[in-house]
PDB file of C-alpha atoms in Angstrom:
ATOM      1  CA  UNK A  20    -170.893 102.910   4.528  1.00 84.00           C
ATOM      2  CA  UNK A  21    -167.788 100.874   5.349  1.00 92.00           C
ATOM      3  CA  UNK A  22    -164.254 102.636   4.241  1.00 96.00           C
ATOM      4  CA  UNK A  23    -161.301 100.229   3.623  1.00 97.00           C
ATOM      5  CA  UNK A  24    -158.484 101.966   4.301  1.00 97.00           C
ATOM      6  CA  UNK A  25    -154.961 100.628   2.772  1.00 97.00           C
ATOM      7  CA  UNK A  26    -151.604 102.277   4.370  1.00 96.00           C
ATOM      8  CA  UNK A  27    -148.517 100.651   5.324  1.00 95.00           C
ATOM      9  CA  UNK A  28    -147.708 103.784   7.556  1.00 94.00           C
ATOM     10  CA  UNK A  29    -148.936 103.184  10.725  1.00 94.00           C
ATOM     11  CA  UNK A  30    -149.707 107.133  11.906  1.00 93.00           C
ATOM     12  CA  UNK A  31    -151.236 108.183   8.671  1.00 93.00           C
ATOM     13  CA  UNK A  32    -153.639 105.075   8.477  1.00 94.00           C
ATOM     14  CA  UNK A  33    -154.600 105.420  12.285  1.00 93.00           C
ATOM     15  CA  UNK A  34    -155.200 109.789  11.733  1.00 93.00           C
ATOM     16  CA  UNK A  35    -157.412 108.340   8.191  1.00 93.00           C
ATOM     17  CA  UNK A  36    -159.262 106.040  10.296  1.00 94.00           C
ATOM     18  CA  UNK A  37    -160.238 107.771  12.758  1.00 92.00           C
ATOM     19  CA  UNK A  38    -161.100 111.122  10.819  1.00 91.00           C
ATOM     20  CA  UNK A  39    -163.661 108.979   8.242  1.00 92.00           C
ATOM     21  CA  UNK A  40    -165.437 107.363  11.266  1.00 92.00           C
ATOM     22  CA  UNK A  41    -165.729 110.993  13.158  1.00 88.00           C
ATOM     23  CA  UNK A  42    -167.990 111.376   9.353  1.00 87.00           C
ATOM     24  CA  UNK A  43    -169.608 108.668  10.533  1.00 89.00           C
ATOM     25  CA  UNK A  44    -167.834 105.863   8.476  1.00 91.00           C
ATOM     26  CA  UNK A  45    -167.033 102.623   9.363  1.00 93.00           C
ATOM     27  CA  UNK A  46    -163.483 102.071   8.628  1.00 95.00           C
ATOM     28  CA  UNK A  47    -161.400  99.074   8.820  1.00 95.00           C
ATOM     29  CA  UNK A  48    -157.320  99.346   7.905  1.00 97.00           C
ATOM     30  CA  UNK A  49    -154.822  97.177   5.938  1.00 97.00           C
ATOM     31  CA  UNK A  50    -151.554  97.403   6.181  1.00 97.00           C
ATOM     32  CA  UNK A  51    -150.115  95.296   3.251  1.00 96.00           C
ATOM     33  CA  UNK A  52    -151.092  94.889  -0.399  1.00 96.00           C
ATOM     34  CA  UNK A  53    -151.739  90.834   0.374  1.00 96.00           C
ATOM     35  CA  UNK A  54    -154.183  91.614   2.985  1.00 96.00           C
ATOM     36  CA  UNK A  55    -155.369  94.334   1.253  1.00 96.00           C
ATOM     37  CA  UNK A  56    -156.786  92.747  -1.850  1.00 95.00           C
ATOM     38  CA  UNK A  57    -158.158  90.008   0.334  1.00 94.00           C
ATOM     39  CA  UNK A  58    -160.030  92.289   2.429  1.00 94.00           C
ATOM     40  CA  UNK A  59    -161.386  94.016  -0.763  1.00 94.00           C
ATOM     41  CA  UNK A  60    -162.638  91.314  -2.883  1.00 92.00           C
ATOM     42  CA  UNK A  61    -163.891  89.109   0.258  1.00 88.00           C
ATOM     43  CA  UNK A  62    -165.590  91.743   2.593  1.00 88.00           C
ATOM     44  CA  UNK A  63    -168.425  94.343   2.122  1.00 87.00           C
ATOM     45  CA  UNK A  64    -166.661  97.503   1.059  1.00 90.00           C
ATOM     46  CA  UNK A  65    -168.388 100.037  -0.085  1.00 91.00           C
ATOM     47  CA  UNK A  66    -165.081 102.091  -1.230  1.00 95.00           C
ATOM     48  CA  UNK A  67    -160.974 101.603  -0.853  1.00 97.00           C
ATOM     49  CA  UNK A  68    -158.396 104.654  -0.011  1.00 97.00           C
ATOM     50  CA  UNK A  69    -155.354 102.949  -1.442  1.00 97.00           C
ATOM     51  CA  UNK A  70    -151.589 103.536  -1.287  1.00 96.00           C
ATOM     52  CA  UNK A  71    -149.417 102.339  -3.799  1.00 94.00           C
ATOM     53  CA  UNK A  72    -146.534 101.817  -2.256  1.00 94.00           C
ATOM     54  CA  UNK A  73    -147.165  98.708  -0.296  1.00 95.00           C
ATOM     55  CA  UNK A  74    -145.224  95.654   1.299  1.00 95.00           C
ATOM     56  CA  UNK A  75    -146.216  92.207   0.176  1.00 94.00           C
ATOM     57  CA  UNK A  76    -147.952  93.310  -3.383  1.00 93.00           C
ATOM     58  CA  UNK A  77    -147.770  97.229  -4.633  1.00 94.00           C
ATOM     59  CA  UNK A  78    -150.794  98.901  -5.160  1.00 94.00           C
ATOM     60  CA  UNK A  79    -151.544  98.895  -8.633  1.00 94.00           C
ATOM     61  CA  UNK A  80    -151.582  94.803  -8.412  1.00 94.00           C
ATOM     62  CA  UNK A  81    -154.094  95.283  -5.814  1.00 95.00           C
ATOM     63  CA  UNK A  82    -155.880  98.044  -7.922  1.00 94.00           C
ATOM     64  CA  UNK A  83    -156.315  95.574 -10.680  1.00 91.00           C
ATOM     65  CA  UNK A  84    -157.109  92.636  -8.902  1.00 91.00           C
ATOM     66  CA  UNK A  85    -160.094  94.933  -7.658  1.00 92.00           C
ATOM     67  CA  UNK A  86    -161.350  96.158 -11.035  1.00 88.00           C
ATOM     68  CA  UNK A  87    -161.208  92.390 -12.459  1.00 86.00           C
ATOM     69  CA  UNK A  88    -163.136  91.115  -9.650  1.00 87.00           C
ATOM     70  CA  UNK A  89    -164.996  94.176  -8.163  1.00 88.00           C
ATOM     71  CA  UNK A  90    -165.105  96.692 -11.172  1.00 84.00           C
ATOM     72  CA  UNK A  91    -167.725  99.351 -10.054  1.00 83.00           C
ATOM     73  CA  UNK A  92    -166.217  99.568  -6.461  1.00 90.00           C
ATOM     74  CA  UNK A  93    -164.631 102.985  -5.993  1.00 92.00           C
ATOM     75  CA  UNK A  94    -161.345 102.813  -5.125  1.00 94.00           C
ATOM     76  CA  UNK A  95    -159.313 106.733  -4.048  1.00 94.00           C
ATOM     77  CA  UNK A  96    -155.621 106.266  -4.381  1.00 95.00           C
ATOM     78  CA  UNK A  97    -153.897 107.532  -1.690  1.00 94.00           C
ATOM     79  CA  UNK A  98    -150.064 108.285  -2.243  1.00 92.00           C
ATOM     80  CA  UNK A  99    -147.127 110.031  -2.168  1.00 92.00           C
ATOM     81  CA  UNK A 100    -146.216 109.038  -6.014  1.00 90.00           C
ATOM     82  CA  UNK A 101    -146.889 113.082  -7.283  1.00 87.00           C
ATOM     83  CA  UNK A 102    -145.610 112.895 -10.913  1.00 89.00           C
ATOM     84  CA  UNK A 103    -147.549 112.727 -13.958  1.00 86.00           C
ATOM     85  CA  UNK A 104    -146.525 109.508 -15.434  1.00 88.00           C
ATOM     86  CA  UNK A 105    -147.767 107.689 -11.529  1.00 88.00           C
ATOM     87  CA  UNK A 106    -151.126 109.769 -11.747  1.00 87.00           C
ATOM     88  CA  UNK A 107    -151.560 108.243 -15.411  1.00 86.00           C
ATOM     89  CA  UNK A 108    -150.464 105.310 -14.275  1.00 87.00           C
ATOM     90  CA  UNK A 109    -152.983 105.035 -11.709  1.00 88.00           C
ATOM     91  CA  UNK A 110    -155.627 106.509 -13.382  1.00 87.00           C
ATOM     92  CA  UNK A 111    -155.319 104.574 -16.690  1.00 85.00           C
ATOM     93  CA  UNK A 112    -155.306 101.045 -14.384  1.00 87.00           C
ATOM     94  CA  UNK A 113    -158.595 101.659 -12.416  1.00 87.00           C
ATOM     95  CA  UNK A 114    -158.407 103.935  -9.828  1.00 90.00           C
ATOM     96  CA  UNK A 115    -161.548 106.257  -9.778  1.00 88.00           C
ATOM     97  CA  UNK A 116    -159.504 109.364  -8.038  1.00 90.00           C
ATOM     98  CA  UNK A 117    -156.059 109.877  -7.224  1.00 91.00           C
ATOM     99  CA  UNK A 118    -154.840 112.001  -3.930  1.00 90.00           C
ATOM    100  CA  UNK A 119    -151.272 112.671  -3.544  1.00 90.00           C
ATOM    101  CA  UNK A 120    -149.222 113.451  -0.308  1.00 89.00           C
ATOM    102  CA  UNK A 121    -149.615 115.600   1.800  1.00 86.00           C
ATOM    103  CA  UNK A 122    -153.241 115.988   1.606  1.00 84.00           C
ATOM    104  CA  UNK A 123    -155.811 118.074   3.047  1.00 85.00           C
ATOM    105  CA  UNK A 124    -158.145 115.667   5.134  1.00 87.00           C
ATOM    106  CA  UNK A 125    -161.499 118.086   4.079  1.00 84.00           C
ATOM    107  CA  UNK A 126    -160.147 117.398   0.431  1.00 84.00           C
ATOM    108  CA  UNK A 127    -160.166 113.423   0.512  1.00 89.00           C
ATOM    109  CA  UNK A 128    -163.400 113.050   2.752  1.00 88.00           C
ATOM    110  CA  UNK A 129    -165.169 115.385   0.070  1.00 86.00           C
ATOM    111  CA  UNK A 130    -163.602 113.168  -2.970  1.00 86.00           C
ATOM    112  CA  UNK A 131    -164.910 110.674  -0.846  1.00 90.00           C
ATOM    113  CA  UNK A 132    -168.416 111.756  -0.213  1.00 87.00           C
ATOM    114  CA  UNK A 133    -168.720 111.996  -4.107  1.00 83.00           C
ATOM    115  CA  UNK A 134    -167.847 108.981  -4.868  1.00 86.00           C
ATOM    116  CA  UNK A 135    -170.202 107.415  -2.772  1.00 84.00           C
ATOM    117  CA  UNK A 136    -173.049 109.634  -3.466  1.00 70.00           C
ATOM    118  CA  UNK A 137    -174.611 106.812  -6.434  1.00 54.00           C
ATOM    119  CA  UNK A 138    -177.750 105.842  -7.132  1.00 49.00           C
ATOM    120  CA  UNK A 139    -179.418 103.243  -4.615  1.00 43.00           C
ATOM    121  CA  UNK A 140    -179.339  99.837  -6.976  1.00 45.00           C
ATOM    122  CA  UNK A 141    -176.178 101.097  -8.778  1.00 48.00           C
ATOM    123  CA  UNK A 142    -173.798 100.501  -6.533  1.00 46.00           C
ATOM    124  CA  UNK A 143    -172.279  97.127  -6.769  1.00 48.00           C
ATOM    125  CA  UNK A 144    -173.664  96.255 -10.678  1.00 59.00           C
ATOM    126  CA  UNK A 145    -171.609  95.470 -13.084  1.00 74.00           C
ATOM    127  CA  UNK A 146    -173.677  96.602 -15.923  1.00 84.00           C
ATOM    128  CA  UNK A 147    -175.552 100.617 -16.121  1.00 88.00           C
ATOM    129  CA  UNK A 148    -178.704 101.259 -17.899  1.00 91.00           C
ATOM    130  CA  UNK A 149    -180.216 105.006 -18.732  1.00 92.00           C
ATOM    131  CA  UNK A 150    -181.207 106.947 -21.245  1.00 92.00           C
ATOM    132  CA  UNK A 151    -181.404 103.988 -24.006  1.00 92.00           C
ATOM    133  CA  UNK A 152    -177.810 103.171 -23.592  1.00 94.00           C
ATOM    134  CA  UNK A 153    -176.404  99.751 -21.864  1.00 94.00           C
ATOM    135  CA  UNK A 154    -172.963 100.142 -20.653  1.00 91.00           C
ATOM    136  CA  UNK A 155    -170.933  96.591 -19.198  1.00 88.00           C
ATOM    137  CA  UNK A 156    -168.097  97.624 -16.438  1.00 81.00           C
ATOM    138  CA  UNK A 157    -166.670  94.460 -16.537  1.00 74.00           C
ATOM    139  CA  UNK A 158    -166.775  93.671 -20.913  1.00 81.00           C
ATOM    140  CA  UNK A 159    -166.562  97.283 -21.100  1.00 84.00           C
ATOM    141  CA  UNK A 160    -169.298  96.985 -24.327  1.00 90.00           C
ATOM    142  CA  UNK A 161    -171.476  99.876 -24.772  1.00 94.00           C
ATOM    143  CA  UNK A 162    -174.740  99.668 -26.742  1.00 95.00           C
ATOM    144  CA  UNK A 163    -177.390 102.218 -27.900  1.00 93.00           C
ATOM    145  CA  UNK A 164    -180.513  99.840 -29.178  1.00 86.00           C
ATOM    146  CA  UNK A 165    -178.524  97.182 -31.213  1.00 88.00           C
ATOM    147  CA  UNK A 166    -176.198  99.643 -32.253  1.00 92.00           C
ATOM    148  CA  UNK A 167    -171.937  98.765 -30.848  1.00 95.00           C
ATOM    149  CA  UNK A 168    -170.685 101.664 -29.791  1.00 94.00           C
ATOM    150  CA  UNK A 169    -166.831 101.972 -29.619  1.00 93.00           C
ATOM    151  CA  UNK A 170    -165.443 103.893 -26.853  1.00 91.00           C
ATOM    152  CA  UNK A 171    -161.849 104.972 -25.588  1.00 89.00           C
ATOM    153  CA  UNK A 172    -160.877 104.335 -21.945  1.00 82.00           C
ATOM    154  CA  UNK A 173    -161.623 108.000 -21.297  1.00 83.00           C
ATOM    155  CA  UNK A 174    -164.642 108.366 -23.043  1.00 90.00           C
ATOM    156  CA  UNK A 175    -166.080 105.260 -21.289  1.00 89.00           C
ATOM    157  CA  UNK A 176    -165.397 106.156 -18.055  1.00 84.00           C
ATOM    158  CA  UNK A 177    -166.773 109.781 -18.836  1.00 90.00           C
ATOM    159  CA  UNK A 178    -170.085 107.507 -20.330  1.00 93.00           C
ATOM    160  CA  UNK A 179    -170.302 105.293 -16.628  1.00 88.00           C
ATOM    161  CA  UNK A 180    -170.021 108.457 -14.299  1.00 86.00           C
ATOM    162  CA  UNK A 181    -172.783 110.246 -16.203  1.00 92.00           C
ATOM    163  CA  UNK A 182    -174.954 107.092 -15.977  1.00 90.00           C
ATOM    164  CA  UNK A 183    -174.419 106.677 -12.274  1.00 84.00           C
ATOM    165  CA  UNK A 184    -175.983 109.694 -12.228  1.00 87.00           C
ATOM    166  CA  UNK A 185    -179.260 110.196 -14.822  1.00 90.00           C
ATOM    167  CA  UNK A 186    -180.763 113.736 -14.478  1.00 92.00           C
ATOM    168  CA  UNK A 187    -178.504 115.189 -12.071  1.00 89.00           C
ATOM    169  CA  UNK A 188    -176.443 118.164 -13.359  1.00 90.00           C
ATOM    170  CA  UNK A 189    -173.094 117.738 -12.887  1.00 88.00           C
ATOM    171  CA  UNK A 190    -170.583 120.485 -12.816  1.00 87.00           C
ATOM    172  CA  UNK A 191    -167.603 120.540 -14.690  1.00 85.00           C
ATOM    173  CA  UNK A 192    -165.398 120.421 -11.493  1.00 81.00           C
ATOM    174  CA  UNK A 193    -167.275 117.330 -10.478  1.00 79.00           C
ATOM    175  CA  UNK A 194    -166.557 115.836 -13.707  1.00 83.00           C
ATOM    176  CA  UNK A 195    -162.417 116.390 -13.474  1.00 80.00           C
ATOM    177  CA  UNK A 196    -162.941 115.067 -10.258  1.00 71.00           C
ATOM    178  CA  UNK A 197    -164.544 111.992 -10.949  1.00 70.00           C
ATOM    179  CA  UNK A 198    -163.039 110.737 -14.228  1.00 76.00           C
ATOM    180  CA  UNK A 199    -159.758 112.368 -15.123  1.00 71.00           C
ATOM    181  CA  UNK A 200    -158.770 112.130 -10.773  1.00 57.00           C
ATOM    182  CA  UNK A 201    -156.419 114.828  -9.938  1.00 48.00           C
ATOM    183  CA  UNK A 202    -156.866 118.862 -10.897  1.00 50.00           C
ATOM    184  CA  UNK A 203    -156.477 120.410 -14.350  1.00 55.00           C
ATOM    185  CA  UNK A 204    -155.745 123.860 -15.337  1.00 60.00           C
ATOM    186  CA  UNK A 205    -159.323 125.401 -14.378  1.00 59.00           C
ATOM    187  CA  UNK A 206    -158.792 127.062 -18.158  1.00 68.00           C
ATOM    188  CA  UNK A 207    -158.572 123.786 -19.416  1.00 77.00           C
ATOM    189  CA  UNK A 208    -161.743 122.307 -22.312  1.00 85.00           C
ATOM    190  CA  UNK A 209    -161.207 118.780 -21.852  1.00 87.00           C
ATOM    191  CA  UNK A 210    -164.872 118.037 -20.274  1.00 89.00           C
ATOM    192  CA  UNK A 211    -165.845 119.763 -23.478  1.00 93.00           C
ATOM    193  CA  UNK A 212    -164.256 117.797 -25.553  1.00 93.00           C
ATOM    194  CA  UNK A 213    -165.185 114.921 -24.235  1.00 94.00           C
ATOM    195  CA  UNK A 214    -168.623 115.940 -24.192  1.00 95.00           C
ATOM    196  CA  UNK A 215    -168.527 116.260 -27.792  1.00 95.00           C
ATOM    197  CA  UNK A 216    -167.128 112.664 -28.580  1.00 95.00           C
ATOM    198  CA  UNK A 217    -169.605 111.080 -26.554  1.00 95.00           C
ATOM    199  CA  UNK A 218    -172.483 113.522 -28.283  1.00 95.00           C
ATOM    200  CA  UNK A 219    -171.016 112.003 -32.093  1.00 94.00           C
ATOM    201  CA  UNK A 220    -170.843 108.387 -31.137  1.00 94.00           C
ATOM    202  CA  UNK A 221    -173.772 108.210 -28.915  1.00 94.00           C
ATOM    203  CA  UNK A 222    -175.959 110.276 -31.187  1.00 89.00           C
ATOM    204  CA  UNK A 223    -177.830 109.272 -34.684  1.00 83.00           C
ATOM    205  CA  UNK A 224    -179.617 111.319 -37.478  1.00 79.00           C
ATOM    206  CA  UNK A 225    -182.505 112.246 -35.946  1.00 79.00           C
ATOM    207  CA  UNK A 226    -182.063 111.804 -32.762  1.00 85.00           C
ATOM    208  CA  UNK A 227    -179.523 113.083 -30.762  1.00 90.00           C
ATOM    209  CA  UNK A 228    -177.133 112.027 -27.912  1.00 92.00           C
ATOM    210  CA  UNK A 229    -179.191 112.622 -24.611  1.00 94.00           C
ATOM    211  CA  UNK A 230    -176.460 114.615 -22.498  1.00 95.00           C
ATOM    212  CA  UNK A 231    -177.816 118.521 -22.305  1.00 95.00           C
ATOM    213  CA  UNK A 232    -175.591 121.341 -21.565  1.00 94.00           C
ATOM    214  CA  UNK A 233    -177.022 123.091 -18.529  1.00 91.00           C
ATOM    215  CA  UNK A 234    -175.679 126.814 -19.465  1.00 86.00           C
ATOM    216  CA  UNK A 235    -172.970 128.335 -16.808  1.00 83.00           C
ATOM    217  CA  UNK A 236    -173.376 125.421 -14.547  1.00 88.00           C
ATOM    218  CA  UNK A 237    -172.728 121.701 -16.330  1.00 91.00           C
ATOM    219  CA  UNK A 238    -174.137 118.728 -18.242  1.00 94.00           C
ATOM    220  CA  UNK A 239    -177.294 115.816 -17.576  1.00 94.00           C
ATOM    221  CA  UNK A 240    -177.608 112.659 -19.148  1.00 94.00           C
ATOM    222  CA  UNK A 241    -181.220 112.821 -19.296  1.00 93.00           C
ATOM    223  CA  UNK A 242    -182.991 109.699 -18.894  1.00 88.00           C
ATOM    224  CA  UNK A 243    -186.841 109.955 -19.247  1.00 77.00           C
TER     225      UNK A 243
END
């Protein structure tokens, strides 16, 4: 798996580097958002730890430059921007987790190892298929059958991680992890209720929306 790393501080990309390729990574750095975005959309990256605060271009130009060209590659942000309105920010424009400073190494190499943990084939499409539903990253159209389905933001990005994943449980933790980025209240229902607008607009009379509830542990999308 090759790792691009993004960090305009010297020390913290070096201690990144070589912490992901003692994992067994292969990790290359980038130490401005110019040569950042050309390194992502040119070269074989399986995954981008990006800062946002970056000479040359910031890193939210260089997050969307990525999701026009590159839309299913995962891409961790990696910053010291800690308030709520940068975390929406970043969240809302692409990034599929966001890590603030200072981290906990074990923390981002295990965001990291679940973002990378997709199905062989999945990887680098642009389009998701399972359980009767087609999903298009980069249109963003969902269809069940011939039936439009309308999503929000949230919803579809809720949708795409349970696709990458057909009939694997996922826990609720994993779920906050991977589509809303940064930790909730643990008290908090919003998987739920996300859950259960998916369910209505992906089910029909008759037949119902094909994500189970796995009692005490999480949700499947089964696809059979």
């Amino acid at each position: 798996m090759r790792i691009l790393v993004v960090e305009d501080e010297i020390a913290i990309a070096d201690f990144v580097q070589r912490g992901l390729e003692a994992e067994g990574y292969s990790v290359t750095c980038a130490y401005d958002g110019i040569e950042a975005e050309r390194q992502a959309l040119s070269n074989d990256i399986d995954l981008v730890v990006l800062d946002l605060m970056l000479p040359g271009r910031d890193g939210l130009s260089v997050l969307s430059r990525i999701r026009d060209r590159k839309p299913a590659l995962p891409v961790v942000v990696l910053t010291a921007r800690d308030a709520v309105e940068d975390k929406v920010a970043g969240l809302d424009g692409g990034a599929t987790d966001y890590v603030t400073k200072p981290f906990s190494f074990d923390e981002l190499t295990a965001r990291i190892r679940a973002h990378l943990r997709r199905p062989t084939g999945q990887a680098d499409s642009t389009v998701l298929d399972a359980a009767g539903i087609h999903l298009d990253l980069l249109s963003r159209d969902v269809t069940v059958g011939n039936r439009a389905i309308h999503l929000s933001a949230r919803e579809f990005d809720l949708l795409a991680y349970f696709m990458r994943h057909p009939n694997q449980v996922l826990s609720r933790e994993q779920i906050l992890s991977a589509v809303w980025g940064y930790d909730f209240d643990p008290g908090t229902n919003v998987v739920e209720v996300y859950v259960g607008y998916l369910r209505r607009k992906l089910g029909t009379r008759g037949r119902p929306a094909p994500i189970e509830t796995m009692r005490s542990v999480g949700y499947r999308l089964v696809d059979r």
